[in-house]
């Protein structure tokens, strides 16, 4: 059974930093591209970042480019999102999501974690 | 960036009725469109990918159609568990992958 478990969320002041983790199990993690998608309170879904199965290709939404860094450790089956210079508008539930097909990054998200809450406030 | 619009914003129907949800793209996305279902407090669930392919384990009452800029998600006969918010998402031109604002299907 595929499982994705996010952690690392919390309350942080504007300008602060957080590191999110997503522990994966139930599939060959190193074969699949992975993504982070967020949802602000009462709002819709916003793709934040993604990376290829090897980690060699990384992609970001303009709203987070230069502030967030996505990475993965295939030996630990874990996806990360390093978030710096956090703003109030980054407040959201952050989901990690698995690509449906192995190989290149396709952007069909077939499994999602339950999310971790990030709140940016003074 | 490709903008997706969904209509209606809210659909009020009774169990057993047919639901028809629309998603329109600001430019052609070919058939690279997916649909997700989200219930309160839960993660989204993939229903349909590439316009008309049902994801693993998705009941046959869910179907998708369309290409180019206009897409439809149809639920042939609403079950109680189908009342939720539905999002469309394109993967034709990225980054970014973009989602529509959602359609809420509520019980009438």
PDB file of N, CA, C and O in Angstrom, chain A residues 26-99:
ATOM      1  N   UNK A  26       5.712   1.727   0.285  1.00  0.00           N
ATOM      2  CA  UNK A  26       4.760   0.971  -0.517  1.00  0.00           C
ATOM      3  C   UNK A  26       5.008   1.025  -2.006  1.00  0.00           C
ATOM      4  O   UNK A  26       4.211   0.485  -2.774  1.00  0.00           O
ATOM      5  N   UNK A  27       6.058   1.698  -2.441  1.00  0.00           N
ATOM      6  CA  UNK A  27       6.418   1.741  -3.859  1.00  0.00           C
ATOM      7  C   UNK A  27       7.908   2.033  -3.966  1.00  0.00           C
ATOM      8  O   UNK A  27       8.547   2.408  -2.983  1.00  0.00           O
ATOM      9  N   UNK A  28       8.447   1.851  -5.169  1.00  0.00           N
ATOM     10  CA  UNK A  28       9.870   2.106  -5.389  1.00  0.00           C
ATOM     11  C   UNK A  28      10.061   3.603  -5.575  1.00  0.00           C
ATOM     12  O   UNK A  28       9.948   4.138  -6.685  1.00  0.00           O
ATOM     13  N   UNK A  29      10.353   4.266  -4.471  1.00  0.00           N
ATOM     14  CA  UNK A  29      10.403   5.729  -4.418  1.00  0.00           C
ATOM     15  C   UNK A  29      11.328   6.309  -5.488  1.00  0.00           C
ATOM     16  O   UNK A  29      10.983   7.298  -6.143  1.00  0.00           O
ATOM     17  N   UNK A  30      12.449   5.692  -5.698  1.00  0.00           N
ATOM     18  CA  UNK A  30      13.459   6.245  -6.599  1.00  0.00           C
ATOM     19  C   UNK A  30      13.023   6.225  -8.061  1.00  0.00           C
ATOM     20  O   UNK A  30      13.685   6.827  -8.909  1.00  0.00           O
ATOM     21  N   UNK A  31      11.919   5.564  -8.383  1.00  0.00           N
ATOM     22  CA  UNK A  31      11.449   5.482  -9.762  1.00  0.00           C
ATOM     23  C   UNK A  31      10.452   6.574 -10.146  1.00  0.00           C
ATOM     24  O   UNK A  31      10.064   6.680 -11.316  1.00  0.00           O
ATOM     25  N   UNK A  32      10.004   7.359  -9.162  1.00  0.00           N
ATOM     26  CA  UNK A  32       8.891   8.269  -9.413  1.00  0.00           C
ATOM     27  C   UNK A  32       9.232   9.719  -9.088  1.00  0.00           C
ATOM     28  O   UNK A  32       9.849  10.019  -8.068  1.00  0.00           O
ATOM     29  N   UNK A  33       8.792  10.621  -9.972  1.00  0.00           N
ATOM     30  CA  UNK A  33       8.831  12.040  -9.670  1.00  0.00           C
ATOM     31  C   UNK A  33       7.860  12.334  -8.536  1.00  0.00           C
ATOM     32  O   UNK A  33       6.860  11.630  -8.355  1.00  0.00           O
ATOM     33  N   UNK A  34       8.169  13.393  -7.794  1.00  0.00           N
ATOM     34  CA  UNK A  34       7.357  13.760  -6.640  1.00  0.00           C
ATOM     35  C   UNK A  34       7.105  15.261  -6.652  1.00  0.00           C
ATOM     36  O   UNK A  34       7.877  16.034  -7.233  1.00  0.00           O
ATOM     37  N   UNK A  35       6.044  15.662  -5.977  1.00  0.00           N
ATOM     38  CA  UNK A  35       5.648  17.069  -5.978  1.00  0.00           C
ATOM     39  C   UNK A  35       5.163  17.512  -4.603  1.00  0.00           C
ATOM     40  O   UNK A  35       4.791  16.692  -3.764  1.00  0.00           O
ATOM     41  N   UNK A  36       5.157  18.823  -4.430  1.00  0.00           N
ATOM     42  CA  UNK A  36       4.488  19.464  -3.287  1.00  0.00           C
ATOM     43  C   UNK A  36       3.357  20.328  -3.843  1.00  0.00           C
ATOM     44  O   UNK A  36       3.568  21.105  -4.785  1.00  0.00           O
ATOM     45  N   UNK A  37       2.194  20.196  -3.254  1.00  0.00           N
ATOM     46  CA  UNK A  37       1.015  20.988  -3.608  1.00  0.00           C
ATOM     47  C   UNK A  37       0.461  21.553  -2.312  1.00  0.00           C
ATOM     48  O   UNK A  37       0.399  20.847  -1.307  1.00  0.00           O
ATOM     49  N   UNK A  38       0.060  22.823  -2.336  1.00  0.00           N
ATOM     50  CA  UNK A  38      -0.452  23.421  -1.113  1.00  0.00           C
ATOM     51  C   UNK A  38      -1.879  23.919  -1.283  1.00  0.00           C
ATOM     52  O   UNK A  38      -2.365  24.111  -2.402  1.00  0.00           O
ATOM     53  N   UNK A  39      -2.500  24.129  -0.134  1.00  0.00           N
ATOM     54  CA  UNK A  39      -3.886  24.607  -0.122  1.00  0.00           C
ATOM     55  C   UNK A  39      -4.041  25.582   1.031  1.00  0.00           C
ATOM     56  O   UNK A  39      -4.003  25.188   2.197  1.00  0.00           O
ATOM     57  N   UNK A  40      -4.194  26.847   0.684  1.00  0.00           N
ATOM     58  CA  UNK A  40      -4.430  27.870   1.692  1.00  0.00           C
ATOM     59  C   UNK A  40      -5.806  27.659   2.333  1.00  0.00           C
ATOM     60  O   UNK A  40      -6.688  27.044   1.721  1.00  0.00           O
ATOM     61  N   UNK A  41      -5.998  28.138   3.544  1.00  0.00           N
ATOM     62  CA  UNK A  41      -7.278  27.914   4.245  1.00  0.00           C
ATOM     63  C   UNK A  41      -8.474  28.346   3.408  1.00  0.00           C
ATOM     64  O   UNK A  41      -8.552  29.496   2.961  1.00  0.00           O
ATOM     65  N   UNK A  42      -9.385  27.428   3.167  1.00  0.00           N
ATOM     66  CA  UNK A  42     -10.599  27.713   2.426  1.00  0.00           C
ATOM     67  C   UNK A  42     -10.412  27.949   0.941  1.00  0.00           C
ATOM     68  O   UNK A  42     -11.355  28.370   0.261  1.00  0.00           O
ATOM     69  N   UNK A  43      -9.214  27.675   0.435  1.00  0.00           N
ATOM     70  CA  UNK A  43      -8.908  27.951  -0.969  1.00  0.00           C
ATOM     71  C   UNK A  43      -8.682  26.669  -1.768  1.00  0.00           C
ATOM     72  O   UNK A  43      -8.802  25.562  -1.238  1.00  0.00           O
ATOM     73  N   UNK A  44      -8.309  26.839  -3.021  1.00  0.00           N
ATOM     74  CA  UNK A  44      -8.067  25.710  -3.899  1.00  0.00           C
ATOM     75  C   UNK A  44      -6.634  25.204  -3.822  1.00  0.00           C
ATOM     76  O   UNK A  44      -5.857  25.589  -2.952  1.00  0.00           O
ATOM     77  N   UNK A  45      -6.307  24.342  -4.766  1.00  0.00           N
ATOM     78  CA  UNK A  45      -5.005  23.693  -4.799  1.00  0.00           C
ATOM     79  C   UNK A  45      -4.016  24.500  -5.625  1.00  0.00           C
ATOM     80  O   UNK A  45      -4.370  25.033  -6.682  1.00  0.00           O
ATOM     81  N   UNK A  46      -2.782  24.555  -5.166  1.00  0.00           N
ATOM     82  CA  UNK A  46      -1.713  25.251  -5.876  1.00  0.00           C
ATOM     83  C   UNK A  46      -0.467  24.374  -5.909  1.00  0.00           C
ATOM     84  O   UNK A  46       0.081  24.019  -4.866  1.00  0.00           O
ATOM     85  N   UNK A  47      -0.028  24.030  -7.112  1.00  0.00           N
ATOM     86  CA  UNK A  47       1.227  23.295  -7.256  1.00  0.00           C
ATOM     87  C   UNK A  47       2.385  24.207  -6.852  1.00  0.00           C
ATOM     88  O   UNK A  47       2.453  25.356  -7.291  1.00  0.00           O
ATOM     89  N   UNK A  48       3.275  23.684  -6.030  1.00  0.00           N
ATOM     90  CA  UNK A  48       4.370  24.481  -5.484  1.00  0.00           C
ATOM     91  C   UNK A  48       5.704  24.116  -6.136  1.00  0.00           C
ATOM     92  O   UNK A  48       6.462  24.993  -6.558  1.00  0.00           O
ATOM     93  N   UNK A  49       5.997  22.813  -6.184  1.00  0.00           N
ATOM     94  CA  UNK A  49       7.312  22.396  -6.642  1.00  0.00           C
ATOM     95  C   UNK A  49       7.291  20.917  -6.965  1.00  0.00           C
ATOM     96  O   UNK A  49       6.421  20.171  -6.487  1.00  0.00           O
ATOM     97  N   UNK A  50       8.239  20.493  -7.781  1.00  0.00           N
ATOM     98  CA  UNK A  50       8.357  19.073  -8.090  1.00  0.00           C
ATOM     99  C   UNK A  50       9.765  18.750  -8.519  1.00  0.00           C
ATOM    100  O   UNK A  50      10.550  19.647  -8.846  1.00  0.00           O
ATOM    101  N   UNK A  51      10.084  17.463  -8.470  1.00  0.00           N
ATOM    102  CA  UNK A  51      11.389  17.057  -8.958  1.00  0.00           C
ATOM    103  C   UNK A  51      11.324  15.662  -9.553  1.00  0.00           C
ATOM    104  O   UNK A  51      10.447  14.859  -9.250  1.00  0.00           O
ATOM    105  N   UNK A  52      12.272  15.416 -10.423  1.00  0.00           N
ATOM    106  CA  UNK A  52      12.340  14.153 -11.149  1.00  0.00           C
ATOM    107  C   UNK A  52      12.723  13.015 -10.215  1.00  0.00           C
ATOM    108  O   UNK A  52      13.090  13.229  -9.068  1.00  0.00           O
ATOM    109  N   UNK A  53      12.638  11.815 -10.727  1.00  0.00           N
ATOM    110  CA  UNK A  53      12.916  10.635  -9.910  1.00  0.00           C
ATOM    111  C   UNK A  53      14.350  10.635  -9.381  1.00  0.00           C
ATOM    112  O   UNK A  53      14.603  10.226  -8.254  1.00  0.00           O
ATOM    113  N   UNK A  54      15.265  11.129 -10.175  1.00  0.00           N
ATOM    114  CA  UNK A  54      16.667  11.151  -9.745  1.00  0.00           C
ATOM    115  C   UNK A  54      16.985  12.363  -8.883  1.00  0.00           C
ATOM    116  O   UNK A  54      18.017  12.399  -8.207  1.00  0.00           O
ATOM    117  N   UNK A  55      16.096  13.350  -8.930  1.00  0.00           N
ATOM    118  CA  UNK A  55      16.364  14.603  -8.235  1.00  0.00           C
ATOM    119  C   UNK A  55      17.124  15.603  -9.074  1.00  0.00           C
ATOM    120  O   UNK A  55      17.372  16.725  -8.652  1.00  0.00           O
ATOM    121  N   UNK A  56      17.481  15.198 -10.302  1.00  0.00           N
ATOM    122  CA  UNK A  56      18.277  16.069 -11.140  1.00  0.00           C
ATOM    123  C   UNK A  56      17.507  17.220 -11.746  1.00  0.00           C
ATOM    124  O   UNK A  56      18.092  18.246 -12.101  1.00  0.00           O
ATOM    125  N   UNK A  57      16.203  17.057 -11.880  1.00  0.00           N
ATOM    126  CA  UNK A  57      15.375  18.128 -12.425  1.00  0.00           C
ATOM    127  C   UNK A  57      14.451  18.672 -11.360  1.00  0.00           C
ATOM    128  O   UNK A  57      13.690  17.906 -10.755  1.00  0.00           O
ATOM    129  N   UNK A  58      14.536  19.973 -11.106  1.00  0.00           N
ATOM    130  CA  UNK A  58      13.683  20.591 -10.088  1.00  0.00           C
ATOM    131  C   UNK A  58      12.879  21.715 -10.719  1.00  0.00           C
ATOM    132  O   UNK A  58      13.358  22.402 -11.635  1.00  0.00           O
ATOM    133  N   UNK A  59      11.665  21.899 -10.237  1.00  0.00           N
ATOM    134  CA  UNK A  59      10.737  22.851 -10.825  1.00  0.00           C
ATOM    135  C   UNK A  59       9.971  23.566  -9.714  1.00  0.00           C
ATOM    136  O   UNK A  59       9.648  22.961  -8.691  1.00  0.00           O
ATOM    137  N   UNK A  60       9.686  24.863  -9.945  1.00  0.00           N
ATOM    138  CA  UNK A  60       9.057  25.674  -8.910  1.00  0.00           C
ATOM    139  C   UNK A  60       7.983  26.585  -9.492  1.00  0.00           C
ATOM    140  O   UNK A  60       8.101  27.047 -10.634  1.00  0.00           O
ATOM    141  N   UNK A  61       6.978  26.853  -8.677  1.00  0.00           N
ATOM    142  CA  UNK A  61       6.039  27.917  -9.002  1.00  0.00           C
ATOM    143  C   UNK A  61       6.749  29.249  -8.827  1.00  0.00           C
ATOM    144  O   UNK A  61       7.649  29.381  -7.980  1.00  0.00           O
ATOM    145  N   UNK A  62       6.340  30.237  -9.610  1.00  0.00           N
ATOM    146  CA  UNK A  62       6.977  31.556  -9.513  1.00  0.00           C
ATOM    147  C   UNK A  62       6.855  32.140  -8.109  1.00  0.00           C
ATOM    148  O   UNK A  62       7.743  32.854  -7.655  1.00  0.00           O
ATOM    149  N   UNK A  63       5.763  31.821  -7.431  1.00  0.00           N
ATOM    150  CA  UNK A  63       5.501  32.394  -6.112  1.00  0.00           C
ATOM    151  C   UNK A  63       6.506  31.947  -5.047  1.00  0.00           C
ATOM    152  O   UNK A  63       6.614  32.578  -3.997  1.00  0.00           O
ATOM    153  N   UNK A  64       7.226  30.855  -5.314  1.00  0.00           N
ATOM    154  CA  UNK A  64       8.165  30.342  -4.307  1.00  0.00           C
ATOM    155  C   UNK A  64       9.596  30.260  -4.820  1.00  0.00           C
ATOM    156  O   UNK A  64      10.517  29.944  -4.051  1.00  0.00           O
ATOM    157  N   UNK A  65       9.783  30.538  -6.098  1.00  0.00           N
ATOM    158  CA  UNK A  65      11.114  30.416  -6.694  1.00  0.00           C
ATOM    159  C   UNK A  65      12.100  31.337  -5.972  1.00  0.00           C
ATOM    160  O   UNK A  65      11.807  32.503  -5.706  1.00  0.00           O
ATOM    161  N   UNK A  66      13.258  30.772  -5.638  1.00  0.00           N
ATOM    162  CA  UNK A  66      14.277  31.539  -4.922  1.00  0.00           C
ATOM    163  C   UNK A  66      14.137  31.489  -3.422  1.00  0.00           C
ATOM    164  O   UNK A  66      15.056  31.886  -2.694  1.00  0.00           O
ATOM    165  N   UNK A  67      12.995  31.016  -2.932  1.00  0.00           N
ATOM    166  CA  UNK A  67      12.776  30.928  -1.477  1.00  0.00           C
ATOM    167  C   UNK A  67      12.669  29.474  -1.014  1.00  0.00           C
ATOM    168  O   UNK A  67      13.047  29.155   0.112  1.00  0.00           O
ATOM    169  N   UNK A  68      12.109  28.618  -1.852  1.00  0.00           N
ATOM    170  CA  UNK A  68      11.911  27.205  -1.503  1.00  0.00           C
ATOM    171  C   UNK A  68      12.889  26.340  -2.296  1.00  0.00           C
ATOM    172  O   UNK A  68      13.221  26.649  -3.445  1.00  0.00           O
ATOM    173  N   UNK A  69      13.303  25.241  -1.680  1.00  0.00           N
ATOM    174  CA  UNK A  69      14.171  24.276  -2.345  1.00  0.00           C
ATOM    175  C   UNK A  69      13.628  22.867  -2.122  1.00  0.00           C
ATOM    176  O   UNK A  69      13.435  22.448  -0.974  1.00  0.00           O
ATOM    177  N   UNK A  70      13.393  22.171  -3.214  1.00  0.00           N
ATOM    178  CA  UNK A  70      12.913  20.800  -3.131  1.00  0.00           C
ATOM    179  C   UNK A  70      14.096  19.855  -3.302  1.00  0.00           C
ATOM    180  O   UNK A  70      15.034  20.138  -4.058  1.00  0.00           O
ATOM    181  N   UNK A  71      14.054  18.743  -2.598  1.00  0.00           N
ATOM    182  CA  UNK A  71      15.114  17.744  -2.723  1.00  0.00           C
ATOM    183  C   UNK A  71      14.564  16.392  -2.303  1.00  0.00           C
ATOM    184  O   UNK A  71      13.436  16.289  -1.798  1.00  0.00           O
ATOM    185  N   UNK A  72      15.338  15.379  -2.534  1.00  0.00           N
ATOM    186  CA  UNK A  72      14.929  14.032  -2.140  1.00  0.00           C
ATOM    187  C   UNK A  72      16.149  13.224  -1.753  1.00  0.00           C
ATOM    188  O   UNK A  72      17.255  13.471  -2.224  1.00  0.00           O
ATOM    189  N   UNK A  73      15.927  12.233  -0.889  1.00  0.00           N
ATOM    190  CA  UNK A  73      16.959  11.277  -0.527  1.00  0.00           C
ATOM    191  C   UNK A  73      16.380   9.902  -0.851  1.00  0.00           C
ATOM    192  O   UNK A  73      15.558   9.378  -0.093  1.00  0.00           O
ATOM    193  N   UNK A  74      16.780   9.360  -1.977  1.00  0.00           N
ATOM    194  CA  UNK A  74      16.213   8.083  -2.413  1.00  0.00           C
ATOM    195  C   UNK A  74      16.650   6.932  -1.511  1.00  0.00           C
ATOM    196  O   UNK A  74      15.976   5.899  -1.473  1.00  0.00           O
ATOM    197  N   UNK A  75      17.741   7.094  -0.783  1.00  0.00           N
ATOM    198  CA  UNK A  75      18.170   6.041   0.138  1.00  0.00           C
ATOM    199  C   UNK A  75      17.285   5.997   1.381  1.00  0.00           C
ATOM    200  O   UNK A  75      17.207   4.975   2.059  1.00  0.00           O
ATOM    201  N   UNK A  76      16.619   7.106   1.659  1.00  0.00           N
ATOM    202  CA  UNK A  76      15.728   7.198   2.818  1.00  0.00           C
ATOM    203  C   UNK A  76      14.259   7.257   2.421  1.00  0.00           C
ATOM    204  O   UNK A  76      13.391   7.422   3.279  1.00  0.00           O
ATOM    205  N   UNK A  77      13.988   7.160   1.133  1.00  0.00           N
ATOM    206  CA  UNK A  77      12.606   7.242   0.628  1.00  0.00           C
ATOM    207  C   UNK A  77      11.895   8.493   1.151  1.00  0.00           C
ATOM    208  O   UNK A  77      10.735   8.438   1.593  1.00  0.00           O
ATOM    209  N   UNK A  78      12.567   9.606   1.097  1.00  0.00           N
ATOM    210  CA  UNK A  78      12.032  10.834   1.682  1.00  0.00           C
ATOM    211  C   UNK A  78      12.182  12.016   0.734  1.00  0.00           C
ATOM    212  O   UNK A  78      13.221  12.200   0.109  1.00  0.00           O
ATOM    213  N   UNK A  79      11.121  12.810   0.675  1.00  0.00           N
ATOM    214  CA  UNK A  79      11.065  14.048  -0.089  1.00  0.00           C
ATOM    215  C   UNK A  79      11.125  15.205   0.895  1.00  0.00           C
ATOM    216  O   UNK A  79      10.555  15.117   1.987  1.00  0.00           O
ATOM    217  N   UNK A  80      11.769  16.285   0.496  1.00  0.00           N
ATOM    218  CA  UNK A  80      11.905  17.444   1.380  1.00  0.00           C
ATOM    219  C   UNK A  80      11.460  18.721   0.673  1.00  0.00           C
ATOM    220  O   UNK A  80      11.476  18.811  -0.555  1.00  0.00           O
ATOM    221  N   UNK A  81      11.092  19.706   1.484  1.00  0.00           N
ATOM    222  CA  UNK A  81      10.865  21.062   0.984  1.00  0.00           C
ATOM    223  C   UNK A  81      11.432  22.018   2.023  1.00  0.00           C
ATOM    224  O   UNK A  81      10.896  22.143   3.127  1.00  0.00           O
ATOM    225  N   UNK A  82      12.522  22.668   1.646  1.00  0.00           N
ATOM    226  CA  UNK A  82      13.145  23.674   2.502  1.00  0.00           C
ATOM    227  C   UNK A  82      12.502  25.013   2.151  1.00  0.00           C
ATOM    228  O   UNK A  82      12.532  25.437   0.993  1.00  0.00           O
ATOM    229  N   UNK A  83      11.905  25.651   3.159  1.00  0.00           N
ATOM    230  CA  UNK A  83      11.176  26.891   2.917  1.00  0.00           C
ATOM    231  C   UNK A  83      11.825  28.023   3.707  1.00  0.00           C
ATOM    232  O   UNK A  83      11.904  27.955   4.941  1.00  0.00           O
ATOM    233  N   UNK A  84      12.304  29.018   2.998  1.00  0.00           N
ATOM    234  CA  UNK A  84      12.946  30.181   3.626  1.00  0.00           C
ATOM    235  C   UNK A  84      12.165  31.447   3.305  1.00  0.00           C
ATOM    236  O   UNK A  84      11.314  31.458   2.408  1.00  0.00           O
ATOM    237  N   UNK A  85      12.472  32.509   4.037  1.00  0.00           N
ATOM    238  CA  UNK A  85      11.827  33.813   3.828  1.00  0.00           C
ATOM    239  C   UNK A  85      10.317  33.670   3.745  1.00  0.00           C
ATOM    240  O   UNK A  85       9.663  34.190   2.828  1.00  0.00           O
ATOM    241  N   UNK A  86       9.760  32.958   4.696  1.00  0.00           N
ATOM    242  CA  UNK A  86       8.326  32.664   4.653  1.00  0.00           C
ATOM    243  C   UNK A  86       7.483  33.924   4.816  1.00  0.00           C
ATOM    244  O   UNK A  86       7.840  34.857   5.547  1.00  0.00           O
ATOM    245  N   UNK A  87       6.360  33.913   4.113  1.00  0.00           N
ATOM    246  CA  UNK A  87       5.427  35.036   4.105  1.00  0.00           C
ATOM    247  C   UNK A  87       4.060  34.564   4.604  1.00  0.00           C
ATOM    248  O   UNK A  87       3.762  33.366   4.568  1.00  0.00           O
ATOM    249  N   UNK A  88       3.238  35.500   4.974  1.00  0.00           N
ATOM    250  CA  UNK A  88       1.893  35.147   5.430  1.00  0.00           C
ATOM    251  C   UNK A  88       1.144  34.355   4.353  1.00  0.00           C
ATOM    252  O   UNK A  88       0.378  33.431   4.665  1.00  0.00           O
ATOM    253  N   UNK A  89       1.380  34.708   3.106  1.00  0.00           N
ATOM    254  CA  UNK A  89       0.667  34.039   2.015  1.00  0.00           C
ATOM    255  C   UNK A  89       1.141  32.612   1.757  1.00  0.00           C
ATOM    256  O   UNK A  89       0.566  31.904   0.934  1.00  0.00           O
ATOM    257  N   UNK A  90       2.189  32.175   2.469  1.00  0.00           N
ATOM    258  CA  UNK A  90       2.620  30.773   2.374  1.00  0.00           C
ATOM    259  C   UNK A  90       1.836  29.880   3.342  1.00  0.00           C
ATOM    260  O   UNK A  90       2.012  28.658   3.339  1.00  0.00           O
ATOM    261  N   UNK A  91       1.005  30.492   4.159  1.00  0.00           N
ATOM    262  CA  UNK A  91       0.186  29.720   5.101  1.00  0.00           C
ATOM    263  C   UNK A  91      -0.742  28.786   4.335  1.00  0.00           C
ATOM    264  O   UNK A  91      -1.524  29.225   3.488  1.00  0.00           O
ATOM    265  N   UNK A  92      -0.642  27.489   4.623  1.00  0.00           N
ATOM    266  CA  UNK A  92      -1.404  26.497   3.865  1.00  0.00           C
ATOM    267  C   UNK A  92      -1.170  25.106   4.451  1.00  0.00           C
ATOM    268  O   UNK A  92      -0.273  24.910   5.273  1.00  0.00           O
ATOM    269  N   UNK A  93      -1.966  24.183   3.996  1.00  0.00           N
ATOM    270  CA  UNK A  93      -1.663  22.763   4.165  1.00  0.00           C
ATOM    271  C   UNK A  93      -0.792  22.359   2.980  1.00  0.00           C
ATOM    272  O   UNK A  93      -1.128  22.650   1.829  1.00  0.00           O
ATOM    273  N   UNK A  94       0.322  21.718   3.274  1.00  0.00           N
ATOM    274  CA  UNK A  94       1.243  21.285   2.238  1.00  0.00           C
ATOM    275  C   UNK A  94       1.135  19.768   2.080  1.00  0.00           C
ATOM    276  O   UNK A  94       1.338  19.022   3.049  1.00  0.00           O
ATOM    277  N   UNK A  95       0.793  19.357   0.869  1.00  0.00           N
ATOM    278  CA  UNK A  95       0.675  17.942   0.536  1.00  0.00           C
ATOM    279  C   UNK A  95       1.865  17.517  -0.317  1.00  0.00           C
ATOM    280  O   UNK A  95       2.274  18.256  -1.216  1.00  0.00           O
ATOM    281  N   UNK A  96       2.377  16.327  -0.072  1.00  0.00           N
ATOM    282  CA  UNK A  96       3.274  15.736  -1.055  1.00  0.00           C
ATOM    283  C   UNK A  96       2.448  14.782  -1.915  1.00  0.00           C
ATOM    284  O   UNK A  96       1.434  14.244  -1.462  1.00  0.00           O
ATOM    285  N   UNK A  97       2.864  14.627  -3.146  1.00  0.00           N
ATOM    286  CA  UNK A  97       2.107  13.818  -4.087  1.00  0.00           C
ATOM    287  C   UNK A  97       3.047  13.060  -5.005  1.00  0.00           C
ATOM    288  O   UNK A  97       4.098  13.572  -5.402  1.00  0.00           O
ATOM    289  N   UNK A  98       2.648  11.873  -5.344  1.00  0.00           N
ATOM    290  CA  UNK A  98       3.438  10.973  -6.187  1.00  0.00           C
ATOM    291  C   UNK A  98       2.947  11.048  -7.629  1.00  0.00           C
ATOM    292  O   UNK A  98       1.748  11.134  -7.890  1.00  0.00           O
ATOM    293  N   UNK A  99       3.874  11.003  -8.554  1.00  0.00           N
ATOM    294  CA  UNK A  99       3.503  10.912  -9.972  1.00  0.00           C
ATOM    295  C   UNK A  99       2.943   9.531 -10.261  1.00  0.00           C
ATOM    296  O   UNK A  99       3.393   8.542  -9.693  1.00  0.00           O
TER     297      UNK A  99
END
